[in-house]
Structure formats: structure tokens, C-alpha cells
CSV table of C-alpha atoms in Angstrom, one decimal:
chain,number,residue,atom,x,y,z
A,1,UNK,CA,16.4,-87.4,10.5
A,2,UNK,CA,14.3,-90.5,11.4
A,3,UNK,CA,11.9,-90.2,8.5
A,4,UNK,CA,14.9,-90.0,6.1
A,5,UNK,CA,16.3,-93.1,7.6
A,6,UNK,CA,13.1,-95.0,7.2
A,7,UNK,CA,12.6,-93.8,3.7
A,8,UNK,CA,16.1,-94.9,2.8
A,9,UNK,CA,15.6,-98.3,4.3
A,10,UNK,CA,12.4,-98.7,2.3
A,11,UNK,CA,14.2,-97.6,-0.8
A,12,UNK,CA,16.8,-100.2,-0.3
A,13,UNK,CA,14.9,-103.3,0.7
A,14,UNK,CA,11.3,-102.5,0.1
A,15,UNK,CA,10.3,-104.5,3.1
A,16,UNK,CA,8.8,-101.6,5.0
A,17,UNK,CA,7.5,-99.7,2.1
A,18,UNK,CA,5.5,-97.1,4.2
A,19,UNK,CA,7.1,-94.3,6.1
A,20,UNK,CA,6.0,-92.9,9.4
A,21,UNK,CA,3.4,-90.7,7.6
A,22,UNK,CA,1.4,-93.4,6.0
A,23,UNK,CA,0.5,-97.2,6.0
A,24,UNK,CA,2.7,-99.6,4.1
A,25,UNK,CA,1.8,-100.2,0.5
A,26,UNK,CA,-0.4,-103.2,-0.4
A,27,UNK,CA,2.3,-104.9,-2.4
A,28,UNK,CA,5.9,-105.4,-1.5
A,29,UNK,CA,8.2,-103.7,-3.9
A,30,UNK,CA,11.5,-102.1,-4.0
A,31,UNK,CA,11.3,-98.9,-2.0
A,32,UNK,CA,8.4,-97.4,-3.8
A,33,UNK,CA,6.2,-96.8,-0.8
A,34,UNK,CA,8.4,-94.3,1.1
A,35,UNK,CA,7.1,-91.0,2.5
A,36,UNK,CA,7.1,-88.0,0.2
A,37,UNK,CA,9.4,-86.2,2.8
A,38,UNK,CA,11.9,-89.1,2.8
A,39,UNK,CA,15.3,-89.2,1.1
A,40,UNK,CA,17.6,-92.1,0.6
A,41,UNK,CA,21.3,-92.1,1.1
A,42,UNK,CA,23.3,-89.8,-1.2
A,43,UNK,CA,20.2,-87.6,-1.7
A,44,UNK,CA,18.3,-90.1,-3.7
A,45,UNK,CA,14.6,-90.2,-3.4
A,46,UNK,CA,13.3,-93.3,-1.7
A,47,UNK,CA,10.2,-93.7,-3.7
A,48,UNK,CA,10.9,-91.8,-6.9
A,49,UNK,CA,9.4,-88.5,-8.0
A,50,UNK,CA,6.0,-89.9,-8.9
A,51,UNK,CA,5.7,-92.2,-6.0
A,52,UNK,CA,6.5,-95.3,-8.1
A,53,UNK,CA,9.9,-96.6,-7.0
A,54,UNK,CA,11.6,-99.8,-8.0
A,55,UNK,CA,8.8,-101.8,-6.4
A,56,UNK,CA,5.9,-99.7,-7.8
A,57,UNK,CA,4.4,-98.7,-4.4
A,58,UNK,CA,2.1,-95.6,-4.0
A,59,UNK,CA,4.0,-92.3,-3.7
A,60,UNK,CA,3.3,-88.9,-1.9
A,61,UNK,CA,2.7,-85.2,-2.9
A,62,UNK,CA,5.2,-82.5,-4.2
A,63,UNK,CA,8.5,-82.0,-2.3
A,64,UNK,CA,9.2,-78.7,-0.2
A,65,UNK,CA,12.3,-76.5,-0.9
A,66,UNK,CA,15.6,-77.7,0.6
A,67,UNK,CA,16.2,-75.3,3.5
A,68,UNK,CA,19.0,-77.3,4.8
A,69,UNK,CA,20.9,-77.0,1.6
A,70,UNK,CA,20.3,-73.2,1.4
A,71,UNK,CA,21.6,-72.8,5.0
A,72,UNK,CA,24.7,-74.8,4.3
A,73,UNK,CA,25.5,-72.8,1.1
A,74,UNK,CA,25.1,-69.5,3.1
A,75,UNK,CA,27.5,-70.8,5.7
A,76,UNK,CA,30.0,-71.6,3.1
A,77,UNK,CA,29.8,-68.1,1.6
A,78,UNK,CA,30.3,-66.5,4.9
A,79,UNK,CA,33.3,-68.7,5.6
A,80,UNK,CA,34.9,-67.5,2.4
A,81,UNK,CA,34.3,-63.8,3.2
A,82,UNK,CA,35.3,-64.1,6.9
A,83,UNK,CA,37.9,-66.8,7.3
A,84,UNK,CA,37.5,-66.6,11.1
A,85,UNK,CA,33.8,-67.5,10.8
A,86,UNK,CA,30.7,-65.8,12.0
A,87,UNK,CA,31.6,-66.2,15.6
A,88,UNK,CA,35.0,-64.5,15.3
A,89,UNK,CA,35.8,-61.2,17.1
A,90,UNK,CA,37.0,-59.6,13.9
A,91,UNK,CA,33.7,-59.9,12.2
A,92,UNK,CA,31.8,-58.5,15.2
A,93,UNK,CA,34.2,-55.6,15.3
A,94,UNK,CA,33.8,-54.8,11.7
A,95,UNK,CA,30.0,-54.9,12.0
A,96,UNK,CA,30.0,-52.6,15.0
A,97,UNK,CA,32.3,-50.2,13.1
A,98,UNK,CA,30.1,-50.2,10.1
A,99,UNK,CA,27.0,-49.4,12.2
A,100,UNK,CA,28.9,-46.6,14.0
A,101,UNK,CA,29.9,-45.1,10.6
A,102,UNK,CA,26.4,-45.2,9.4
A,103,UNK,CA,25.1,-43.6,12.6
A,104,UNK,CA,27.7,-40.9,12.5
A,105,UNK,CA,27.0,-40.1,8.8
A,106,UNK,CA,23.3,-39.6,9.7
A,107,UNK,CA,24.3,-36.2,11.2
A,108,UNK,CA,25.0,-34.6,7.9
A,109,UNK,CA,22.3,-32.3,6.7
A,110,UNK,CA,21.9,-29.3,4.3
A,111,UNK,CA,20.4,-25.9,5.1
A,112,UNK,CA,18.8,-24.4,2.0
A,113,UNK,CA,19.3,-20.7,1.1
A,114,UNK,CA,15.8,-19.9,2.2
A,115,UNK,CA,16.1,-21.8,5.5
A,116,UNK,CA,17.8,-21.6,8.9
A,117,UNK,CA,19.0,-24.6,10.9
A,118,UNK,CA,18.0,-24.7,14.6
A,119,UNK,CA,20.0,-27.3,16.4
A,120,UNK,CA,18.7,-28.9,19.7
A,121,UNK,CA,20.9,-31.0,22.0
A,122,UNK,CA,18.8,-33.4,24.1
A,123,UNK,CA,15.8,-31.1,23.4
A,124,UNK,CA,17.6,-27.8,24.4
A,125,UNK,CA,18.4,-25.1,22.0
A,126,UNK,CA,22.1,-25.0,21.1
A,127,UNK,CA,22.7,-22.9,18.0
A,128,UNK,CA,21.3,-21.6,14.7
A,129,UNK,CA,23.0,-22.6,11.5
A,130,UNK,CA,23.1,-20.5,8.3
A,131,UNK,CA,22.6,-22.0,4.7
A,132,UNK,CA,25.1,-24.6,3.6
A,133,UNK,CA,26.1,-28.2,4.3
A,134,UNK,CA,26.2,-28.7,8.1
A,135,UNK,CA,26.7,-31.4,10.6
A,136,UNK,CA,25.1,-32.2,14.0
A,137,UNK,CA,25.7,-35.0,16.4
A,138,UNK,CA,23.6,-37.9,15.3
A,139,UNK,CA,20.1,-38.5,16.8
A,140,UNK,CA,19.2,-38.8,19.6
A,141,UNK,CA,22.0,-36.5,20.8
A,142,UNK,CA,21.1,-33.6,18.5
A,143,UNK,CA,18.2,-32.9,16.3
A,144,UNK,CA,17.7,-30.1,13.8
A,145,UNK,CA,14.7,-28.1,12.4
A,146,UNK,CA,15.0,-26.1,9.2
A,147,UNK,CA,12.1,-23.7,8.9
A,148,UNK,CA,11.9,-21.5,5.7
A,149,UNK,CA,12.7,-18.0,6.9
A,150,UNK,CA,12.3,-16.1,3.5
A,151,UNK,CA,9.0,-17.6,2.5
A,152,UNK,CA,6.3,-14.9,2.7
A,153,UNK,CA,3.2,-16.4,4.3
A,154,UNK,CA,-0.3,-15.0,3.7
A,155,UNK,CA,-3.2,-15.1,6.1
A,156,UNK,CA,-6.8,-14.4,5.0
A,157,UNK,CA,-9.1,-12.8,7.5
A,158,UNK,CA,-12.8,-12.3,6.9
A,159,UNK,CA,-12.9,-14.7,3.9
A,160,UNK,CA,-11.5,-18.0,2.6
A,161,UNK,CA,-10.5,-18.1,-1.1
A,162,UNK,CA,-10.2,-21.1,-3.4
A,163,UNK,CA,-12.9,-23.2,-1.7
A,164,UNK,CA,-15.0,-23.6,-4.8
A,165,UNK,CA,-18.1,-21.9,-3.3
A,166,UNK,CA,-19.2,-18.5,-4.7
A,167,UNK,CA,-19.3,-16.0,-1.9
A,168,UNK,CA,-21.5,-12.9,-1.5
A,169,UNK,CA,-21.0,-10.1,-4.0
A,170,UNK,CA,-18.8,-7.3,-2.9
A,171,UNK,CA,-20.2,-3.8,-2.4
A,172,UNK,CA,-20.1,-1.8,-5.6
A,173,UNK,CA,-19.4,-4.8,-7.9
A,174,UNK,CA,-21.6,-7.0,-10.1
A,175,UNK,CA,-19.6,-10.2,-10.1
A,176,UNK,CA,-19.4,-12.8,-7.3
A,177,UNK,CA,-15.9,-14.0,-6.3
A,178,UNK,CA,-15.0,-17.6,-5.7
A,179,UNK,CA,-14.6,-17.0,-2.0
A,180,UNK,CA,-16.5,-17.8,1.2
A,181,UNK,CA,-17.3,-15.0,3.5
A,182,UNK,CA,-16.6,-15.4,7.3
A,183,UNK,CA,-18.8,-12.9,9.1
A,184,UNK,CA,-17.4,-13.7,12.5
A,185,UNK,CA,-14.1,-12.3,11.4
A,186,UNK,CA,-15.1,-9.6,8.9
A,187,UNK,CA,-17.9,-7.7,10.7
A,188,UNK,CA,-16.5,-5.0,12.9
A,189,UNK,CA,-17.8,-1.9,14.8
A,190,UNK,CA,-16.5,1.5,13.8
A,191,UNK,CA,-15.9,4.5,16.1
A,192,UNK,CA,-19.3,6.0,15.3
A,193,UNK,CA,-21.0,2.7,16.2
A,194,UNK,CA,-21.7,1.5,12.7
A,195,UNK,CA,-21.1,-2.0,11.4
A,196,UNK,CA,-18.6,-2.5,8.6
A,197,UNK,CA,-17.5,-5.5,6.6
A,198,UNK,CA,-13.7,-5.8,6.2
A,199,UNK,CA,-11.7,-8.5,4.4
A,200,UNK,CA,-7.9,-8.2,4.4
A,201,UNK,CA,-4.7,-10.1,4.0
A,202,UNK,CA,-1.6,-10.2,6.3
A,203,UNK,CA,1.8,-11.0,4.7
A,204,UNK,CA,4.5,-12.1,7.1
A,205,UNK,CA,7.8,-14.0,7.3
A,206,UNK,CA,10.1,-15.5,9.9
A,207,UNK,CA,12.7,-13.2,11.3
A,208,UNK,CA,13.9,-15.3,14.2
A,209,UNK,CA,13.6,-19.1,13.7
A,210,UNK,CA,14.3,-19.9,17.4
A,211,UNK,CA,11.5,-17.7,18.7
A,212,UNK,CA,9.2,-18.9,15.9
A,213,UNK,CA,9.7,-22.6,16.9
A,214,UNK,CA,9.8,-22.5,20.6
A,215,UNK,CA,8.2,-19.3,22.0
A,216,UNK,CA,4.6,-19.8,20.7
A,217,UNK,CA,2.7,-23.0,20.1
A,218,UNK,CA,0.7,-22.1,17.0
A,219,UNK,CA,2.6,-19.3,15.1
A,220,UNK,CA,0.2,-18.9,12.2
A,221,UNK,CA,-2.9,-19.0,14.4
A,222,UNK,CA,-1.3,-16.5,16.7
A,223,UNK,CA,-0.6,-14.1,13.8
A,224,UNK,CA,-4.2,-14.5,12.6
A,225,UNK,CA,-5.8,-13.8,16.0
A,226,UNK,CA,-3.4,-10.9,16.7
A,227,UNK,CA,-4.1,-9.3,13.2
A,228,UNK,CA,-7.9,-9.6,13.7
A,229,UNK,CA,-7.6,-7.9,17.2
A,230,UNK,CA,-5.4,-5.1,15.8
A,231,UNK,CA,-7.8,-4.4,13.0
A,232,UNK,CA,-10.8,-4.2,15.3
A,233,UNK,CA,-8.9,-1.8,17.6
A,234,UNK,CA,-8.0,0.5,14.7
A,235,UNK,CA,-11.5,0.4,13.2
A,236,UNK,CA,-12.9,1.2,16.6
A,237,UNK,CA,-11.2,4.6,16.5
A,238,UNK,CA,-12.3,5.6,13.0
A,239,UNK,CA,-15.8,6.6,11.7
A,240,UNK,CA,-17.5,4.6,8.9
A,241,UNK,CA,-17.3,7.3,6.3
A,242,UNK,CA,-13.5,7.8,6.4
A,243,UNK,CA,-13.0,4.1,6.6
A,244,UNK,CA,-15.0,3.6,3.4
A,245,UNK,CA,-13.2,6.5,1.5
A,246,UNK,CA,-9.9,8.2,2.3
A,247,UNK,CA,-8.6,6.4,5.4
A,248,UNK,CA,-7.7,3.0,3.8
A,249,UNK,CA,-3.9,3.7,3.8
A,250,UNK,CA,-4.1,5.0,7.3
A,251,UNK,CA,-5.9,1.8,8.5
A,252,UNK,CA,-3.3,-0.4,6.8
A,253,UNK,CA,-0.3,1.3,8.3
A,254,UNK,CA,-1.8,1.6,11.8
A,255,UNK,CA,-2.9,-2.0,11.8
A,256,UNK,CA,0.6,-3.2,10.7
A,257,UNK,CA,2.3,-1.2,13.4
A,258,UNK,CA,0.0,-2.3,16.2
A,259,UNK,CA,0.2,-6.0,15.0
A,260,UNK,CA,4.0,-5.9,14.9
A,261,UNK,CA,4.1,-4.5,18.5
A,262,UNK,CA,1.8,-7.3,19.7
A,263,UNK,CA,3.9,-10.0,18.0
A,264,UNK,CA,7.1,-8.6,19.4
A,265,UNK,CA,5.7,-8.6,22.9
A,266,UNK,CA,4.8,-12.3,22.4
A,267,UNK,CA,8.4,-13.0,21.1
A,268,UNK,CA,6.8,-14.7,18.1
A,269,UNK,CA,9.9,-14.2,15.8
A,270,UNK,CA,7.6,-12.9,13.0
A,271,UNK,CA,8.0,-9.8,10.9
A,272,UNK,CA,4.7,-8.4,9.4
A,273,UNK,CA,5.5,-7.2,5.9
A,274,UNK,CA,2.1,-5.8,4.8
A,275,UNK,CA,-1.5,-5.5,5.8
A,276,UNK,CA,-3.6,-5.3,2.6
A,277,UNK,CA,-7.3,-4.3,2.7
A,278,UNK,CA,-9.3,-6.1,0.1
A,279,UNK,CA,-12.9,-5.1,0.9
A,280,UNK,CA,-14.3,-2.3,3.1
A,281,UNK,CA,-18.0,-2.3,2.7
A,282,UNK,CA,-21.2,-1.9,4.7
A,283,UNK,CA,-23.0,-5.1,5.6
A,284,UNK,CA,-24.8,-6.7,2.7
A,285,UNK,CA,-28.2,-6.2,4.3
A,286,UNK,CA,-27.9,-2.4,4.2
A,287,UNK,CA,-26.1,-2.0,0.9
A,288,UNK,CA,-29.1,-0.5,-0.9
A,289,UNK,CA,-29.7,2.1,1.8
A,290,UNK,CA,-26.1,2.9,1.9
A,291,UNK,CA,-26.1,3.4,-1.9
A,292,UNK,CA,-28.9,6.0,-1.5
A,293,UNK,CA,-26.8,7.8,1.2
A,294,UNK,CA,-23.8,7.7,-1.1
A,295,UNK,CA,-25.8,9.2,-4.0
A,296,UNK,CA,-27.1,11.9,-1.8
A,297,UNK,CA,-23.6,12.7,-0.6
A,298,UNK,CA,-22.4,12.8,-4.2
A,299,UNK,CA,-25.2,15.2,-5.1
A,300,UNK,CA,-24.3,17.4,-2.1
A,301,UNK,CA,-20.7,17.4,-3.2
A,302,UNK,CA,-21.7,18.3,-6.8
A,303,UNK,CA,-23.8,21.2,-5.6
A,304,UNK,CA,-21.1,22.4,-3.3
A,305,UNK,CA,-18.6,22.3,-6.2
A,306,UNK,CA,-20.9,24.3,-8.3
A,307,UNK,CA,-21.4,26.9,-5.6
A,308,UNK,CA,-17.6,27.0,-5.1
A,309,UNK,CA,-17.2,27.6,-8.8
A,310,UNK,CA,-19.7,30.5,-8.8
A,311,UNK,CA,-18.1,32.0,-5.8
A,312,UNK,CA,-14.7,31.7,-7.3
A,313,UNK,CA,-16.0,33.6,-10.3
A,314,UNK,CA,-17.9,36.4,-8.5
A,315,UNK,CA,-15.7,37.1,-5.5
A,316,UNK,CA,-12.5,37.9,-7.5
A,317,UNK,CA,-14.4,40.2,-9.8
A,318,UNK,CA,-16.1,42.0,-6.9
A,319,UNK,CA,-12.7,42.3,-5.2
A,320,UNK,CA,-11.3,43.7,-8.4
A,321,UNK,CA,-14.1,46.3,-8.7
A,322,UNK,CA,-13.7,47.3,-5.1
A,323,UNK,CA,-10.0,47.7,-5.5
A,324,UNK,CA,-10.5,49.8,-8.6
A,325,UNK,CA,-13.0,52.0,-6.9
A,326,UNK,CA,-10.7,52.4,-3.9
A,327,UNK,CA,-7.8,53.4,-6.2
A,328,UNK,CA,-10.0,55.9,-8.0
A,329,UNK,CA,-11.0,57.4,-4.7
A,330,UNK,CA,-7.4,57.6,-3.5
A,331,UNK,CA,-6.4,59.3,-6.8
A,332,UNK,CA,-9.2,61.8,-6.5
A,333,UNK,CA,-8.3,62.5,-3.0
A,334,UNK,CA,-4.7,63.0,-3.9
A,335,UNK,CA,-5.7,65.3,-6.7
A,336,UNK,CA,-8.0,67.5,-4.6
A,337,UNK,CA,-5.5,67.7,-1.8
A,338,UNK,CA,-2.7,68.6,-4.2
A,339,UNK,CA,-4.9,71.2,-5.9
A,340,UNK,CA,-5.9,72.7,-2.6
A,341,UNK,CA,-2.3,72.7,-1.5
A,342,UNK,CA,-1.2,74.4,-4.7
A,343,UNK,CA,-4.0,77.0,-4.4
A,344,UNK,CA,-3.1,77.7,-0.8
A,345,UNK,CA,0.6,78.1,-1.7
A,346,UNK,CA,-0.2,80.4,-4.6
A,347,UNK,CA,-2.5,82.5,-2.4
A,348,UNK,CA,0.2,82.8,0.2
A,349,UNK,CA,2.7,83.7,-2.4
A,350,UNK,CA,0.4,86.4,-3.8
A,351,UNK,CA,-0.3,87.7,-0.4
A,352,UNK,CA,3.4,87.9,0.4
A,353,UNK,CA,3.9,89.9,-2.8
A,354,UNK,CA,0.9,92.2,-2.1
A,355,UNK,CA,2.4,93.0,1.3
A,356,UNK,CA,5.7,93.9,-0.3
A,357,UNK,CA,4.3,96.0,-3.2
A,358,UNK,CA,0.6,96.7,-3.0
A,359,UNK,CA,0.2,98.9,-6.2
A,360,UNK,CA,2.1,96.6,-8.5
A,361,UNK,CA,0.5,93.5,-7.1
A,362,UNK,CA,-3.0,95.1,-7.3
A,363,UNK,CA,-2.4,96.1,-11.0
A,364,UNK,CA,-1.1,92.6,-11.8
A,365,UNK,CA,-4.1,91.0,-10.2
A,366,UNK,CA,-6.4,93.3,-12.1
A,367,UNK,CA,-4.8,92.5,-15.4
A,368,UNK,CA,-4.8,88.8,-14.7
A,369,UNK,CA,-8.4,89.0,-13.7
A,370,UNK,CA,-9.5,90.9,-16.8
A,371,UNK,CA,-7.4,88.5,-19.0
A,372,UNK,CA,-9.3,85.6,-17.5
A,373,UNK,CA,-12.7,87.3,-17.9
A,374,UNK,CA,-12.1,88.7,-21.4
A,375,UNK,CA,-10.4,85.5,-22.7
A,376,UNK,CA,-13.5,84.0,-24.3
A,377,UNK,CA,-15.6,87.2,-24.9
A,378,UNK,CA,-16.2,89.0,-28.2
A,379,UNK,CA,-14.4,92.3,-28.0
A,380,UNK,CA,-14.1,95.6,-30.0
A,381,UNK,CA,-11.4,98.0,-28.9
A,382,UNK,CA,-11.7,101.7,-29.8
A,383,UNK,CA,-8.8,104.0,-29.2
A,384,UNK,CA,-10.2,107.2,-27.7
A,385,UNK,CA,-7.3,109.2,-29.1
A,386,UNK,CA,-8.3,108.4,-32.7
A,387,UNK,CA,-11.6,110.1,-32.3
A,388,UNK,CA,-11.9,113.3,-34.3
A,389,UNK,CA,-9.1,112.4,-36.7
A,390,UNK,CA,-9.7,112.1,-40.4
A,391,UNK,CA,-8.7,108.9,-42.3
A,392,UNK,CA,-8.2,106.8,-39.2
A,393,UNK,CA,-10.4,103.8,-38.6
A,394,UNK,CA,-10.7,103.6,-34.8
A,395,UNK,CA,-11.6,99.9,-34.9
A,396,UNK,CA,-9.3,96.9,-34.3
A,397,UNK,CA,-11.0,93.7,-35.4
A,398,UNK,CA,-9.4,91.4,-32.8
A,399,UNK,CA,-11.7,88.5,-33.6
A,400,UNK,CA,-10.5,88.4,-37.2
A,401,UNK,CA,-6.9,88.1,-36.0
A,402,UNK,CA,-7.6,85.0,-34.0
A,403,UNK,CA,-6.8,81.7,-35.8
A,404,UNK,CA,-9.9,79.7,-36.7
A,405,UNK,CA,-10.8,76.7,-34.5
A,406,UNK,CA,-11.1,73.3,-36.4
A,407,UNK,CA,-14.5,72.5,-34.9
A,408,UNK,CA,-16.2,75.8,-35.7
A,409,UNK,CA,-16.1,78.0,-38.8
A,410,UNK,CA,-14.5,81.3,-38.4
A,411,UNK,CA,-16.8,84.1,-37.5
A,412,UNK,CA,-17.4,86.9,-39.9
A,413,UNK,CA,-15.5,90.1,-39.4
A,414,UNK,CA,-17.4,92.7,-37.4
A,415,UNK,CA,-18.9,95.6,-39.3
A,416,UNK,CA,-17.0,98.7,-38.6
A,417,UNK,CA,-18.9,101.2,-36.6
A,418,UNK,CA,-19.9,104.3,-38.4
A,419,UNK,CA,-17.8,107.3,-37.7
A,420,UNK,CA,-18.7,110.9,-37.6
A,421,UNK,CA,-17.1,113.5,-39.5
A,422,UNK,CA,-15.1,114.4,-36.4
A,423,UNK,CA,-13.9,110.9,-36.0
A,424,UNK,CA,-15.9,109.9,-32.9
A,425,UNK,CA,-17.5,106.5,-32.4
A,426,UNK,CA,-21.2,106.2,-32.2
């Protein structure tokens, strides 16, 4: 280099003490006035480290790093590694092979157990890989997407949770939740033209990774819009009272079925696992009035239950009394009919006997009639044949011969009638 040569000459003779970067020194000396960038032969500094050489001329600033030396040492190292030199064909071939190996190894990838690998070749779908260590042709020939197919996603509709802002109090509760209400999503119109406030969650997961990635542009947004549309359609067929009370399970199942049909028609590759209702309330502006209506309905139900209880107590007893009276009437009817039938048969039997033997039958009827008449009468029987006989008492005290009844004391024996001397009764 020219400045090196000048610096070296200055170091040797000191005649031209200054280099090309500065004026010569004021005094002639032995090589002390060289440039700070100059070097003498054999790598010796022309002017010394501190600018004061053999002749004591003024020196320059600090020296820069030796880039030439570094480059020469690098070349020496490469020659030792590659005997043919950097320009040899073997070195180029080895470099190209190394780059090809690195490029080919970039096609290795791993599909996790909860993922599916969707492989594209020049942007076109080729195949779907299952979990494990897989390989695809390096980019840009083939690329791979690995969506998580077993992760259950949750979409909030009607509210946003975890945003740090206390939301409105839910109907029937006294504590505010850490949620933000979204009226544009939650307010819906029921089948009887009432407004209802509904918050619900939709749980879903990917069932077809290919459809999920390439059939719809925004899968999660599509699921959200479709779920809101399905819920509005279901609520539009139900009245407000069933929606607030007993129809919650029906609303969840119908919304899930309708949402699944919509997503299948879109080929979204999404399976809806559950639709979960969190809040089904009237709007906050009419909660007080709705509470009054609910209390009135509760009173109506209470009074109805009391009336049902009274009816359940009275009606069975009345039915029991009616059944008892009916059975008594049937028994009396059967008794009277049977008695009348028996009397008629007895009369016919007597009549048949009378036609066969009138005298005997007439006498028997007379005796039976007299027995019936005299059964309970007080009687004194006098034998007419004993009249006029001495020593015979023509009196038979039949009442004394009857056994005494337990309820009444026995009656005294009748006084015998006075008899005449001829034995006749008076």
C-alpha cells in the first residue's frame, strides 16, 4: 500500500518524516513523523506507538484492527479443512448436499394426540394425517396445518365474561356477576310477542379438520352467528311463560339440533356438543312488574292446590256414601223381591194343595191361623167334658207352663175360676 511504503521510508531515513495524511514534522528525525496508518517493513511501526520514533517526530492516533491479518488467517484455516481450496468443486458439492439435507429434514413434523394434520401440496388438499411423527415434502412443495380437533370450544352469546366490568344483576338474584351484557345478542322475541333476555353458551369441537379449515372463512364467528339465529327461531315458537319455567330443556335440545343442521349444510366441519342456557329472564326494565305477575301466579297456584286438596277429600267420601246407599238399596230390593217370590211360591203351593184336598188343607190353614193369632195371647182352656164332675179342676194354666222370659218377670198364675157343685164353669 502506498502509505505503508512512505511510512516505511520515513522510518528508515527520517528524511520525509510526514506521511501522505499530514505535513512533515518540524524537525528531522529518524522516522518518527510517519502516518498513524503506516507500517514499516516486517510489520514494524514507522513512527512508534506513541508517535515518537527514533527521530522524535509527532505521532498519530490509535491504530485500527488488522483486517488483512484476520482474512489471511481465515484463508489458512479453510485451506486446512478443504485441501482443494474454496474454489474447488468438492467444497461446492458438499455445501449443496448439506443445504439439501437441511431442506429435506424440514419436512419432519409431529401431530399431537389432540390434533389432525392436514397436508397441502402447492395449496391443494392432499391428505389428513393422524397423530404421530409424520413427514411431508419440504416447503414450498407441501405445507401442513395441525388444528386441535379434541379441544372443546366455548362461545358466549348474550354476554361477555371476564372483562372486569360488573354487569347487570340477573333476574331473581341479588349479586352482580363479573360479566358485560350484550343486549343486541340477548334480547329476543317470544312466540306470544314478549321480549325475553337470554344468555347461553355453545360448546363445540372440530369433527372434520379439512372442512373446518377450507370450507368457511371464520369458523368460530360462523358458529356464533348460526347459534344466535337458531336460538331466535326456537324462542319465536315458544311463549314467555314456558320459556321461563318448564321449557328450558326443550329449548336447549331444539336449538342444538337446529344449529347442527345449519352447520352441516355449511360443511363447517363442526360438531355441537351442548347448548347451555345460563339466564332466561324478562328485560331488566320490567323485572318488578314481572315479579308481581309471578307472585300473583304463585297465589293462584296455591289457591288451586288448596281447592284440589278439599276436592280430593270431599269427592271420595261423597262417592263412598253414594256407593253405600246404592248397595243398601240393591240389598233391600233383592230382599223384597226374594220375599215376594217366596210368598208367591208358598201361596201357589198352598193353592195346589187346596185343590187336591180341600178339607185337610182348610183345617190346616185354620189351625195355622189360630196358632198365629193365639201365639202371644193370654189363654185359659176349659174342657167342657169336665163340667159337672166332682174333684176335677177344669182349668189348665197354660201361662204358668211357659218358661219365663229374661226381660220380664214371670206373670202370676191365674186364679182358678170358681166351680159350681155340678162342675160347670162360671
